[in-house]
PDB file of C-alpha atoms in Angstrom:
ATOM      1  CA  MET A   1       3.100  -7.390 -32.229  1.00 77.00           C
ATOM      2  CA  LEU A   2       1.812  -7.422 -28.651  1.00 85.00           C
ATOM      3  CA  SER A   3      -0.955  -4.945 -27.814  1.00 86.00           C
ATOM      4  CA  TRP A   4      -0.265  -2.597 -24.909  1.00 88.00           C
ATOM      5  CA  GLU A   5      -3.864  -2.685 -23.727  1.00 89.00           C
ATOM      6  CA  ARG A   6      -3.856  -6.487 -23.616  1.00 91.00           C
ATOM      7  CA  LEU A   7      -0.503  -6.513 -21.849  1.00 91.00           C
ATOM      8  CA  ARG A   8      -1.916  -4.147 -19.234  1.00 90.00           C
ATOM      9  CA  VAL A   9      -4.844  -6.504 -18.646  1.00 92.00           C
ATOM     10  CA  PHE A  10      -2.520  -9.522 -18.534  1.00 93.00           C
ATOM     11  CA  GLU A  11      -0.299  -7.784 -15.964  1.00 92.00           C
ATOM     12  CA  ALA A  12      -3.291  -7.232 -13.682  1.00 90.00           C
ATOM     13  CA  VAL A  13      -4.311 -10.895 -13.993  1.00 91.00           C
ATOM     14  CA  ALA A  14      -0.756 -12.074 -13.306  1.00 91.00           C
ATOM     15  CA  ARG A  15      -0.346  -9.748 -10.302  1.00 88.00           C
ATOM     16  CA  LEU A  16      -3.759 -10.344  -8.718  1.00 85.00           C
ATOM     17  CA  GLY A  17      -4.121 -14.014  -9.565  1.00 87.00           C
ATOM     18  CA  SER A  18      -7.613 -14.020 -11.028  1.00 87.00           C
ATOM     19  CA  VAL A  19      -9.732 -12.697 -13.859  1.00 90.00           C
ATOM     20  CA  ARG A  20     -12.319 -11.379 -11.420  1.00 87.00           C
ATOM     21  CA  ALA A  21      -9.840  -9.366  -9.361  1.00 85.00           C
ATOM     22  CA  ALA A  22      -8.293  -7.908 -12.520  1.00 87.00           C
ATOM     23  CA  ALA A  23     -11.733  -6.956 -13.835  1.00 87.00           C
ATOM     24  CA  GLU A  24     -12.589  -5.177 -10.580  1.00 82.00           C
ATOM     25  CA  GLU A  25      -9.326  -3.221 -10.588  1.00 78.00           C
ATOM     26  CA  LEU A  26      -9.639  -2.222 -14.235  1.00 81.00           C
ATOM     27  CA  TYR A  27     -13.393  -1.534 -14.010  1.00 76.00           C
ATOM     28  CA  VAL A  28     -14.259  -3.877 -16.880  1.00 84.00           C
ATOM     29  CA  THR A  29     -16.218  -7.121 -17.075  1.00 88.00           C
ATOM     30  CA  GLY A  30     -14.695 -10.531 -16.507  1.00 89.00           C
ATOM     31  CA  SER A  31     -15.589 -11.546 -20.041  1.00 91.00           C
ATOM     32  CA  ALA A  32     -13.667  -8.540 -21.387  1.00 91.00           C
ATOM     33  CA  VAL A  33     -10.586  -9.621 -19.433  1.00 92.00           C
ATOM     34  CA  SER A  34     -10.896 -13.173 -20.772  1.00 92.00           C
ATOM     35  CA  GLN A  35     -11.179 -11.870 -24.336  1.00 92.00           C
ATOM     36  CA  HIS A  36      -8.025  -9.781 -23.908  1.00 92.00           C
ATOM     37  CA  LEU A  37      -6.162 -12.838 -22.607  1.00 93.00           C
ATOM     38  CA  ARG A  38      -7.242 -15.012 -25.547  1.00 92.00           C
ATOM     39  CA  ARG A  39      -6.244 -12.340 -28.078  1.00 93.00           C
ATOM     40  CA  LEU A  40      -2.903 -11.774 -26.337  1.00 93.00           C
ATOM     41  CA  GLU A  41      -2.213 -15.510 -26.508  1.00 93.00           C
ATOM     42  CA  ARG A  42      -2.874 -15.400 -30.259  1.00 92.00           C
ATOM     43  CA  GLU A  43      -0.511 -12.448 -30.605  1.00 91.00           C
ATOM     44  CA  ALA A  44       2.158 -14.204 -28.516  1.00 92.00           C
ATOM     45  CA  GLY A  45       1.668 -17.554 -30.237  1.00 92.00           C
ATOM     46  CA  CYS A  46       1.568 -19.498 -26.962  1.00 93.00           C
ATOM     47  CA  ARG A  47      -0.570 -20.250 -23.914  1.00 94.00           C
ATOM     48  CA  LEU A  48      -0.107 -17.742 -21.120  1.00 94.00           C
ATOM     49  CA  VAL A  49      -2.669 -18.953 -18.578  1.00 93.00           C
ATOM     50  CA  GLU A  50      -4.313 -22.276 -17.783  1.00 91.00           C
ATOM     51  CA  ALA A  51      -7.192 -23.424 -15.624  1.00 85.00           C
ATOM     52  CA  ASP A  52      -6.459 -24.134 -11.961  1.00 83.00           C
ATOM     53  CA  GLY A  53      -9.661 -25.314 -10.263  1.00 78.00           C
ATOM     54  CA  ARG A  54     -12.006 -22.324 -10.331  1.00 76.00           C
ATOM     55  CA  GLY A  55      -9.150 -19.947 -10.977  1.00 79.00           C
ATOM     56  CA  ILE A  56      -6.224 -19.705 -13.345  1.00 86.00           C
ATOM     57  CA  ARG A  57      -2.458 -19.897 -13.143  1.00 90.00           C
ATOM     58  CA  LEU A  58       0.344 -18.699 -15.377  1.00 94.00           C
ATOM     59  CA  THR A  59       2.111 -21.091 -17.701  1.00 93.00           C
ATOM     60  CA  HIS A  60       5.912 -20.964 -17.954  1.00 94.00           C
ATOM     61  CA  GLU A  61       5.545 -18.598 -20.907  1.00 93.00           C
ATOM     62  CA  GLY A  62       3.078 -16.542 -18.910  1.00 92.00           C
ATOM     63  CA  ARG A  63       5.493 -16.186 -16.010  1.00 92.00           C
ATOM     64  CA  VAL A  64       8.234 -15.018 -18.371  1.00 94.00           C
ATOM     65  CA  LEU A  65       5.962 -12.450 -20.031  1.00 94.00           C
ATOM     66  CA  SER A  66       4.588 -11.256 -16.675  1.00 92.00           C
ATOM     67  CA  VAL A  67       8.020  -9.891 -15.700  1.00 92.00           C
ATOM     68  CA  SER A  68       8.157  -7.635 -18.761  1.00 92.00           C
ATOM     69  CA  ALA A  69       4.467  -6.733 -18.454  1.00 91.00           C
ATOM     70  CA  HIS A  70       4.948  -5.652 -14.845  1.00 88.00           C
ATOM     71  CA  GLU A  71       7.939  -3.491 -15.799  1.00 88.00           C
ATOM     72  CA  MET A  72       5.959  -1.891 -18.619  1.00 89.00           C
ATOM     73  CA  VAL A  73       2.966  -1.113 -16.405  1.00 85.00           C
ATOM     74  CA  ALA A  74       5.230   0.281 -13.681  1.00 80.00           C
ATOM     75  CA  THR A  75       6.984   2.501 -16.228  1.00 82.00           C
ATOM     76  CA  ALA A  76       3.673   3.736 -17.656  1.00 80.00           C
ATOM     77  CA  THR A  77       2.392   4.435 -14.132  1.00 73.00           C
ATOM     78  CA  ARG A  78       5.499   6.460 -13.268  1.00 72.00           C
ATOM     79  CA  ALA A  79       5.174   8.378 -16.520  1.00 75.00           C
ATOM     80  CA  ARG A  80       1.557   9.311 -15.775  1.00 70.00           C
ATOM     81  CA  GLN A  81       2.482  10.338 -12.243  1.00 65.00           C
ATOM     82  CA  ASP A  82       5.395  12.440 -13.457  1.00 66.00           C
ATOM     83  CA  LEU A  83       3.232  14.251 -16.019  1.00 68.00           C
ATOM     84  CA  ALA A  84       0.415  14.729 -13.511  1.00 62.00           C
ATOM     85  CA  ALA A  85       2.847  16.077 -10.922  1.00 59.00           C
ATOM     86  CA  ILE A  86       4.281  18.563 -13.433  1.00 59.00           C
ATOM     87  CA  SER A  87       0.880  19.869 -14.436  1.00 58.00           C
ATOM     88  CA  GLY A  88      -0.756  19.408 -11.036  1.00 67.00           C
ATOM     89  CA  LEU A  89      -3.681  17.765 -12.807  1.00 75.00           C
ATOM     90  CA  VAL A  90      -6.403  16.492 -10.482  1.00 84.00           C
ATOM     91  CA  ALA A  91      -8.438  14.220 -12.714  1.00 82.00           C
ATOM     92  CA  GLY A  92      -9.297  10.614 -13.471  1.00 83.00           C
ATOM     93  CA  PRO A  93     -10.154   7.754 -11.106  1.00 87.00           C
ATOM     94  CA  LEU A  94      -9.606   8.165  -7.378  1.00 92.00           C
ATOM     95  CA  ARG A  95     -10.108   4.786  -5.686  1.00 92.00           C
ATOM     96  CA  VAL A  96     -10.787   5.148  -1.972  1.00 95.00           C
ATOM     97  CA  GLY A  97     -11.359   2.497   0.673  1.00 94.00           C
ATOM     98  CA  ALA A  98     -12.808   3.619   3.991  1.00 93.00           C
ATOM     99  CA  VAL A  99     -14.040   2.248   7.293  1.00 88.00           C
ATOM    100  CA  ALA A 100     -17.809   2.563   7.628  1.00 80.00           C
ATOM    101  CA  SER A 101     -17.828   5.188  10.378  1.00 73.00           C
ATOM    102  CA  VAL A 102     -15.805   7.608   8.257  1.00 77.00           C
ATOM    103  CA  LEU A 103     -17.932   6.967   5.183  1.00 76.00           C
ATOM    104  CA  ARG A 104     -20.884   8.594   6.912  1.00 76.00           C
ATOM    105  CA  GLY A 105     -19.100  11.275   8.879  1.00 76.00           C
ATOM    106  CA  LEU A 106     -16.379  12.694   6.620  1.00 85.00           C
ATOM    107  CA  LEU A 107     -16.291  11.247   3.149  1.00 89.00           C
ATOM    108  CA  PRO A 108     -19.491  12.575   1.508  1.00 89.00           C
ATOM    109  CA  GLN A 109     -18.755  16.250   2.126  1.00 88.00           C
ATOM    110  CA  THR A 110     -15.128  15.732   1.085  1.00 92.00           C
ATOM    111  CA  LEU A 111     -16.084  14.175  -2.243  1.00 93.00           C
ATOM    112  CA  VAL A 112     -18.686  16.868  -2.930  1.00 93.00           C
ATOM    113  CA  ALA A 113     -16.094  19.596  -2.363  1.00 92.00           C
ATOM    114  CA  LEU A 114     -13.473  17.822  -4.475  1.00 92.00           C
ATOM    115  CA  THR A 115     -15.691  17.137  -7.454  1.00 93.00           C
ATOM    116  CA  ARG A 116     -16.905  20.744  -7.462  1.00 92.00           C
ATOM    117  CA  ARG A 117     -13.329  21.991  -7.573  1.00 90.00           C
ATOM    118  CA  PHE A 118     -12.093  19.281  -9.932  1.00 90.00           C
ATOM    119  CA  PRO A 119     -14.941  18.221 -12.255  1.00 90.00           C
ATOM    120  CA  ARG A 120     -12.724  15.709 -14.087  1.00 89.00           C
ATOM    121  CA  LEU A 121     -12.063  13.746 -10.908  1.00 91.00           C
ATOM    122  CA  GLU A 122     -13.830  10.370 -10.751  1.00 91.00           C
ATOM    123  CA  PRO A 123     -14.016   9.137  -7.125  1.00 93.00           C
ATOM    124  CA  ARG A 124     -14.846   5.492  -6.484  1.00 92.00           C
ATOM    125  CA  VAL A 125     -15.477   4.330  -2.929  1.00 93.00           C
ATOM    126  CA  ARG A 126     -15.986   1.067  -1.081  1.00 90.00           C
ATOM    127  CA  ASP A 127     -16.085   0.262   2.607  1.00 88.00           C
ATOM    128  CA  GLY A 128     -14.179  -2.397   4.493  1.00 87.00           C
ATOM    129  CA  GLU A 129     -11.664  -2.984   7.250  1.00 87.00           C
ATOM    130  CA  ALA A 130      -8.209  -1.432   7.283  1.00 89.00           C
ATOM    131  CA  ALA A 131      -6.455  -4.808   7.587  1.00 87.00           C
ATOM    132  CA  ASP A 132      -8.077  -5.945   4.331  1.00 88.00           C
ATOM    133  CA  MET A 133      -7.692  -2.693   2.400  1.00 92.00           C
ATOM    134  CA  LEU A 134      -4.167  -1.566   3.311  1.00 92.00           C
ATOM    135  CA  PRO A 135      -2.426  -4.299   1.252  1.00 89.00           C
ATOM    136  CA  GLU A 136      -4.395  -3.086  -1.783  1.00 88.00           C
ATOM    137  CA  LEU A 137      -2.369   0.132  -1.765  1.00 90.00           C
ATOM    138  CA  ARG A 138       0.722  -1.877  -2.698  1.00 82.00           C
ATOM    139  CA  THR A 139      -1.090  -3.718  -5.474  1.00 79.00           C
ATOM    140  CA  ARG A 140      -2.576  -0.432  -6.740  1.00 81.00           C
ATOM    141  CA  GLN A 141      -6.154  -1.616  -6.326  1.00 84.00           C
ATOM    142  CA  LEU A 142      -6.737   1.405  -4.075  1.00 92.00           C
ATOM    143  CA  ASP A 143      -5.203   4.878  -4.118  1.00 93.00           C
ATOM    144  CA  ALA A 144      -6.013   5.777  -0.504  1.00 96.00           C
ATOM    145  CA  VAL A 145      -7.441   4.106   2.586  1.00 96.00           C
ATOM    146  CA  VAL A 146      -9.295   6.112   5.220  1.00 95.00           C
ATOM    147  CA  MET A 147      -8.757   4.186   8.439  1.00 93.00           C
ATOM    148  CA  GLU A 148      -9.033   4.291  12.185  1.00 91.00           C
ATOM    149  CA  SER A 149      -6.458   3.215  14.738  1.00 92.00           C
ATOM    150  CA  TRP A 150      -7.335   2.887  18.412  1.00 93.00           C
ATOM    151  CA  ALA A 151      -4.717   4.011  20.928  1.00 93.00           C
ATOM    152  CA  HIS A 152      -5.024   0.827  22.994  1.00 93.00           C
ATOM    153  CA  ALA A 153      -5.033  -1.447  19.902  1.00 91.00           C
ATOM    154  CA  PRO A 154      -3.106   0.323  17.117  1.00 91.00           C
ATOM    155  CA  THR A 155      -3.383  -0.850  13.523  1.00 90.00           C
ATOM    156  CA  THR A 156      -0.300  -2.537  12.064  1.00 89.00           C
ATOM    157  CA  MET A 157       0.811  -0.656   8.965  1.00 90.00           C
ATOM    158  CA  PRO A 158       2.422  -2.454   6.008  1.00 87.00           C
ATOM    159  CA  PRO A 159       6.021  -1.426   5.229  1.00 84.00           C
ATOM    160  CA  GLY A 160       6.279   1.579   2.955  1.00 83.00           C
ATOM    161  CA  THR A 161       2.817   2.909   3.759  1.00 90.00           C
ATOM    162  CA  HIS A 162       2.481   6.626   4.436  1.00 92.00           C
ATOM    163  CA  THR A 163       0.020   7.759   7.112  1.00 94.00           C
ATOM    164  CA  HIS A 164      -1.571  11.207   7.049  1.00 94.00           C
ATOM    165  CA  THR A 165      -3.262  11.917  10.377  1.00 94.00           C
ATOM    166  CA  LEU A 166      -6.627  13.647  10.091  1.00 93.00           C
ATOM    167  CA  ALA A 167      -7.769  13.870  13.706  1.00 90.00           C
ATOM    168  CA  ARG A 168      -7.692  12.267  17.117  1.00 92.00           C
ATOM    169  CA  GLU A 169     -10.975  11.914  18.928  1.00 92.00           C
ATOM    170  CA  GLN A 170     -12.386  10.459  22.106  1.00 94.00           C
ATOM    171  CA  ALA A 171     -14.869   7.594  22.208  1.00 95.00           C
ATOM    172  CA  LEU A 172     -17.680   7.777  24.750  1.00 96.00           C
ATOM    173  CA  LEU A 173     -19.637   5.139  26.596  1.00 97.00           C
ATOM    174  CA  ALA A 174     -23.265   5.251  25.430  1.00 97.00           C
ATOM    175  CA  VAL A 175     -25.902   3.931  27.861  1.00 97.00           C
ATOM    176  CA  HIS A 176     -29.645   4.340  28.286  1.00 97.00           C
ATOM    177  CA  GLU A 177     -30.665   7.355  30.367  1.00 96.00           C
ATOM    178  CA  THR A 178     -31.946   5.008  33.130  1.00 96.00           C
ATOM    179  CA  HIS A 179     -28.750   2.935  33.249  1.00 96.00           C
ATOM    180  CA  PRO A 180     -26.964   2.851  36.646  1.00 95.00           C
ATOM    181  CA  PHE A 181     -23.964   4.619  35.053  1.00 96.00           C
ATOM    182  CA  ALA A 182     -26.090   7.399  33.509  1.00 95.00           C
ATOM    183  CA  GLY A 183     -25.498   9.847  36.356  1.00 94.00           C
ATOM    184  CA  LEU A 184     -21.702   9.494  36.424  1.00 96.00           C
ATOM    185  CA  GLU A 185     -19.303  12.124  35.084  1.00 96.00           C
ATOM    186  CA  GLU A 186     -16.953   9.382  33.887  1.00 96.00           C
ATOM    187  CA  VAL A 187     -16.914   5.591  33.993  1.00 97.00           C
ATOM    188  CA  PRO A 188     -13.834   3.496  34.897  1.00 97.00           C
ATOM    189  CA  VAL A 189     -13.394   0.882  32.167  1.00 97.00           C
ATOM    190  CA  SER A 190     -12.612  -1.690  34.856  1.00 96.00           C
ATOM    191  CA  THR A 191     -16.215  -1.417  36.149  1.00 96.00           C
ATOM    192  CA  LEU A 192     -17.870  -2.406  32.837  1.00 96.00           C
ATOM    193  CA  HIS A 193     -18.646  -5.971  33.899  1.00 95.00           C
ATOM    194  CA  GLU A 194     -21.819  -7.841  32.899  1.00 93.00           C
ATOM    195  CA  GLN A 195     -22.739  -5.391  30.153  1.00 95.00           C
ATOM    196  CA  ILE A 196     -24.526  -6.307  26.930  1.00 96.00           C
ATOM    197  CA  TRP A 197     -22.870  -4.534  24.013  1.00 97.00           C
ATOM    198  CA  THR A 198     -23.497  -3.466  20.461  1.00 96.00           C
ATOM    199  CA  SER A 199     -20.507  -3.080  18.178  1.00 94.00           C
ATOM    200  CA  CYS A 200     -19.453  -3.427  14.574  1.00 90.00           C
ATOM    201  CA  ALA A 201     -19.185  -6.898  13.071  1.00 87.00           C
ATOM    202  CA  ALA A 202     -16.884  -9.508  14.576  1.00 87.00           C
ATOM    203  CA  GLY A 203     -13.467  -9.158  12.970  1.00 83.00           C
ATOM    204  CA  SER A 204     -13.833  -5.424  12.410  1.00 85.00           C
ATOM    205  CA  ASP A 205     -11.367  -2.909  13.864  1.00 84.00           C
ATOM    206  CA  ALA A 206     -14.027  -1.449  16.171  1.00 88.00           C
ATOM    207  CA  HIS A 207     -15.183  -4.859  17.456  1.00 91.00           C
ATOM    208  CA  HIS A 208     -11.606  -5.977  18.117  1.00 91.00           C
ATOM    209  CA  SER A 209     -10.716  -2.719  19.854  1.00 92.00           C
ATOM    210  CA  LEU A 210     -13.749  -2.921  22.166  1.00 95.00           C
ATOM    211  CA  LEU A 211     -12.902  -6.436  23.341  1.00 95.00           C
ATOM    212  CA  GLN A 212      -9.202  -5.580  23.612  1.00 94.00           C
ATOM    213  CA  LEU A 213      -9.995  -2.515  25.753  1.00 96.00           C
ATOM    214  CA  LEU A 214     -12.186  -4.489  28.139  1.00 96.00           C
ATOM    215  CA  ARG A 215      -9.693  -7.353  28.461  1.00 95.00           C
ATOM    216  CA  GLN A 216      -6.868  -4.918  29.199  1.00 95.00           C
ATOM    217  CA  HIS A 217      -8.885  -3.694  32.205  1.00 96.00           C
ATOM    218  CA  GLY A 218      -9.886  -7.111  33.493  1.00 96.00           C
ATOM    219  CA  VAL A 219     -13.375  -7.225  31.964  1.00 96.00           C
ATOM    220  CA  THR A 220     -13.684 -10.707  30.469  1.00 93.00           C
ATOM    221  CA  ASP A 221     -17.445 -11.212  30.533  1.00 92.00           C
ATOM    222  CA  ALA A 222     -18.427  -8.837  27.703  1.00 91.00           C
ATOM    223  CA  GLN A 223     -21.409  -9.982  25.631  1.00 93.00           C
ATOM    224  CA  VAL A 224     -21.595  -8.451  22.157  1.00 95.00           C
ATOM    225  CA  ARG A 225     -25.123  -9.427  21.105  1.00 96.00           C
ATOM    226  CA  PHE A 226     -25.841  -6.730  18.519  1.00 96.00           C
ATOM    227  CA  CYS A 227     -23.411  -6.460  15.591  1.00 94.00           C
ATOM    228  CA  VAL A 228     -24.196  -3.531  13.302  1.00 91.00           C
ATOM    229  CA  ALA A 229     -21.714  -1.430  11.333  1.00 83.00           C
ATOM    230  CA  ASP A 230     -23.581   1.872  11.625  1.00 86.00           C
ATOM    231  CA  TYR A 231     -23.066   3.862  14.828  1.00 89.00           C
ATOM    232  CA  ALA A 232     -26.430   5.607  14.388  1.00 89.00           C
ATOM    233  CA  THR A 233     -28.161   2.235  14.583  1.00 92.00           C
ATOM    234  CA  GLN A 234     -26.078   1.300  17.603  1.00 94.00           C
ATOM    235  CA  LEU A 235     -27.312   4.450  19.350  1.00 95.00           C
ATOM    236  CA  GLN A 236     -30.903   3.516  18.538  1.00 95.00           C
ATOM    237  CA  LEU A 237     -30.341   0.158  20.216  1.00 96.00           C
ATOM    238  CA  VAL A 238     -28.930   1.981  23.244  1.00 97.00           C
ATOM    239  CA  ALA A 239     -31.901   4.365  23.290  1.00 96.00           C
ATOM    240  CA  ALA A 240     -34.216   1.346  23.321  1.00 96.00           C
ATOM    241  CA  GLY A 241     -32.533   0.158  26.510  1.00 96.00           C
ATOM    242  CA  LEU A 242     -31.151  -3.000  24.913  1.00 96.00           C
ATOM    243  CA  THR A 243     -27.426  -2.468  25.105  1.00 96.00           C
ATOM    244  CA  ALA A 244     -24.385  -0.261  25.717  1.00 97.00           C
ATOM    245  CA  ALA A 245     -21.942   0.964  23.088  1.00 97.00           C
ATOM    246  CA  LEU A 246     -18.620   2.730  22.621  1.00 96.00           C
ATOM    247  CA  ILE A 247     -19.241   5.611  20.195  1.00 94.00           C
ATOM    248  CA  PRO A 248     -16.580   7.902  18.644  1.00 91.00           C
ATOM    249  CA  GLN A 249     -17.381  11.598  18.965  1.00 89.00           C
ATOM    250  CA  MET A 250     -17.589  12.006  15.203  1.00 85.00           C
ATOM    251  CA  ALA A 251     -20.460   9.521  15.058  1.00 85.00           C
ATOM    252  CA  VAL A 252     -22.560  11.264  17.732  1.00 87.00           C
ATOM    253  CA  PRO A 253     -25.600  13.036  16.206  1.00 83.00           C
ATOM    254  CA  ALA A 254     -26.749  16.458  17.345  1.00 80.00           C
ATOM    255  CA  THR A 255     -29.706  14.896  19.158  1.00 82.00           C
ATOM    256  CA  HIS A 256     -29.620  11.523  20.877  1.00 86.00           C
ATOM    257  CA  GLU A 257     -32.719  11.302  23.066  1.00 91.00           C
ATOM    258  CA  GLY A 258     -32.754   8.573  25.668  1.00 94.00           C
ATOM    259  CA  VAL A 259     -28.977   8.142  25.539  1.00 96.00           C
ATOM    260  CA  ARG A 260     -26.338   9.316  27.996  1.00 96.00           C
ATOM    261  CA  LEU A 261     -22.782   9.700  26.666  1.00 96.00           C
ATOM    262  CA  ILE A 262     -20.059   9.423  29.289  1.00 97.00           C
ATOM    263  CA  PRO A 263     -16.254   9.703  29.040  1.00 96.00           C
ATOM    264  CA  CYS A 264     -14.287   6.629  30.096  1.00 96.00           C
ATOM    265  CA  ARG A 265     -11.377   6.484  32.515  1.00 96.00           C
ATOM    266  CA  PRO A 266      -8.771   6.142  31.158  1.00 96.00           C
ATOM    267  CA  ALA A 267      -9.857   8.030  28.064  1.00 96.00           C
ATOM    268  CA  VAL A 268     -10.491   5.885  24.992  1.00 96.00           C
ATOM    269  CA  THR A 269      -9.218   7.520  21.817  1.00 95.00           C
ATOM    270  CA  ARG A 270      -8.863   6.700  18.152  1.00 93.00           C
ATOM    271  CA  THR A 271      -6.880   8.322  15.358  1.00 93.00           C
ATOM    272  CA  LEU A 272      -8.401   8.880  11.925  1.00 93.00           C
ATOM    273  CA  ALA A 273      -5.908   8.846   9.086  1.00 95.00           C
ATOM    274  CA  VAL A 274      -5.499   8.455   5.350  1.00 96.00           C
ATOM    275  CA  ALA A 275      -3.009   5.791   4.324  1.00 96.00           C
ATOM    276  CA  THR A 276      -1.271   5.988   0.947  1.00 95.00           C
ATOM    277  CA  ALA A 277       1.639   4.336  -0.836  1.00 91.00           C
ATOM    278  CA  PRO A 278       4.345   5.994  -2.953  1.00 83.00           C
ATOM    279  CA  ALA A 279       3.029   4.338  -6.127  1.00 75.00           C
ATOM    280  CA  THR A 280      -0.382   5.985  -5.762  1.00 77.00           C
ATOM    281  CA  GLU A 281       0.518   9.473  -4.494  1.00 81.00           C
ATOM    282  CA  THR A 282      -0.770  11.567  -7.385  1.00 85.00           C
ATOM    283  CA  PRO A 283      -2.056  15.164  -7.291  1.00 87.00           C
ATOM    284  CA  ALA A 284      -5.563  13.702  -6.982  1.00 90.00           C
ATOM    285  CA  VAL A 285      -4.553  11.797  -3.849  1.00 92.00           C
ATOM    286  CA  HIS A 286      -2.824  14.857  -2.405  1.00 91.00           C
ATOM    287  CA  ALA A 287      -5.962  16.921  -3.028  1.00 92.00           C
ATOM    288  CA  PHE A 288      -8.063  14.221  -1.377  1.00 95.00           C
ATOM    289  CA  VAL A 289      -5.859  14.131   1.740  1.00 94.00           C
ATOM    290  CA  ALA A 290      -5.931  17.922   2.025  1.00 92.00           C
ATOM    291  CA  GLU A 291      -9.715  18.082   1.699  1.00 93.00           C
ATOM    292  CA  MET A 292     -10.183  15.265   4.232  1.00 93.00           C
ATOM    293  CA  SER A 293      -7.986  17.154   6.678  1.00 92.00           C
ATOM    294  CA  ARG A 294     -10.118  20.282   6.276  1.00 90.00           C
ATOM    295  CA  ALA A 295     -13.341  18.324   6.750  1.00 88.00           C
ATOM    296  CA  ALA A 296     -12.024  16.618   9.878  1.00 87.00           C
ATOM    297  CA  HIS A 297     -10.907  19.959  11.340  1.00 83.00           C
ATOM    298  CA  ASP A 298     -14.339  21.468  10.730  1.00 81.00           C
ATOM    299  CA  LEU A 299     -16.192  18.501  12.196  1.00 74.00           C
ATOM    300  CA  LEU A 300     -14.224  17.871  15.382  1.00 69.00           C
TER     301      LEU A 300
END
């Protein structure tokens, strides 16, 4: 007789392609996953996985079993969602991925409010880039992704993804108070030649959007010399007179001595949103989206 728990672990390995990824999704150790696989093979009376370099691959028998295992896990998931929807239960793991700027500005107060209202909720959070995290909604590694999408460089959404808009905000040019632009009421983007910039890491949404914005307005000589994910640190670099930055309004602290914040022309805007997928839209996710919307409304 095949154990349900071991089948559930096997399904995660088969779907994700590695013991490590399955362990991370299931919040167990890699050795525990390996033990489940070995015991399942004894129950099945055949090899289900085999070594493939540093990873593993399914045997023929493993591929056959993976079809049934996937159907069983999908059925169990739907059953839990149906029961949770009937009772409106907000409890259990809530796996959230978020871009760094939202982690600091919106997420902490949201999670505090949620866990006070729903003590049985277990939020788990990690940061990253939307392009990397959005596919994990489909594979059920994440329940929700808090993302940004810049108007001039919108994020491509995977098919079937639902987007819940939280807010739209302007991004401001941050320069030192002695910078030649410091006295302007607004700065044409097309005049931002020969600037030294700080931005998030190369490959991030914010870094890509900055370069895309400048290129769209004929600025091809941008030098991004300071790559830091935290906008507060970027503002400190600006205050030291080392660089310029493009800072979303949400990330602007109450006091920013030595820094002048100036609107751009045309206005530079980004949308903050929560992305979900039908397979993960539980009452816990709905409560999370609602609380994020309230926090964004209060902040902006």
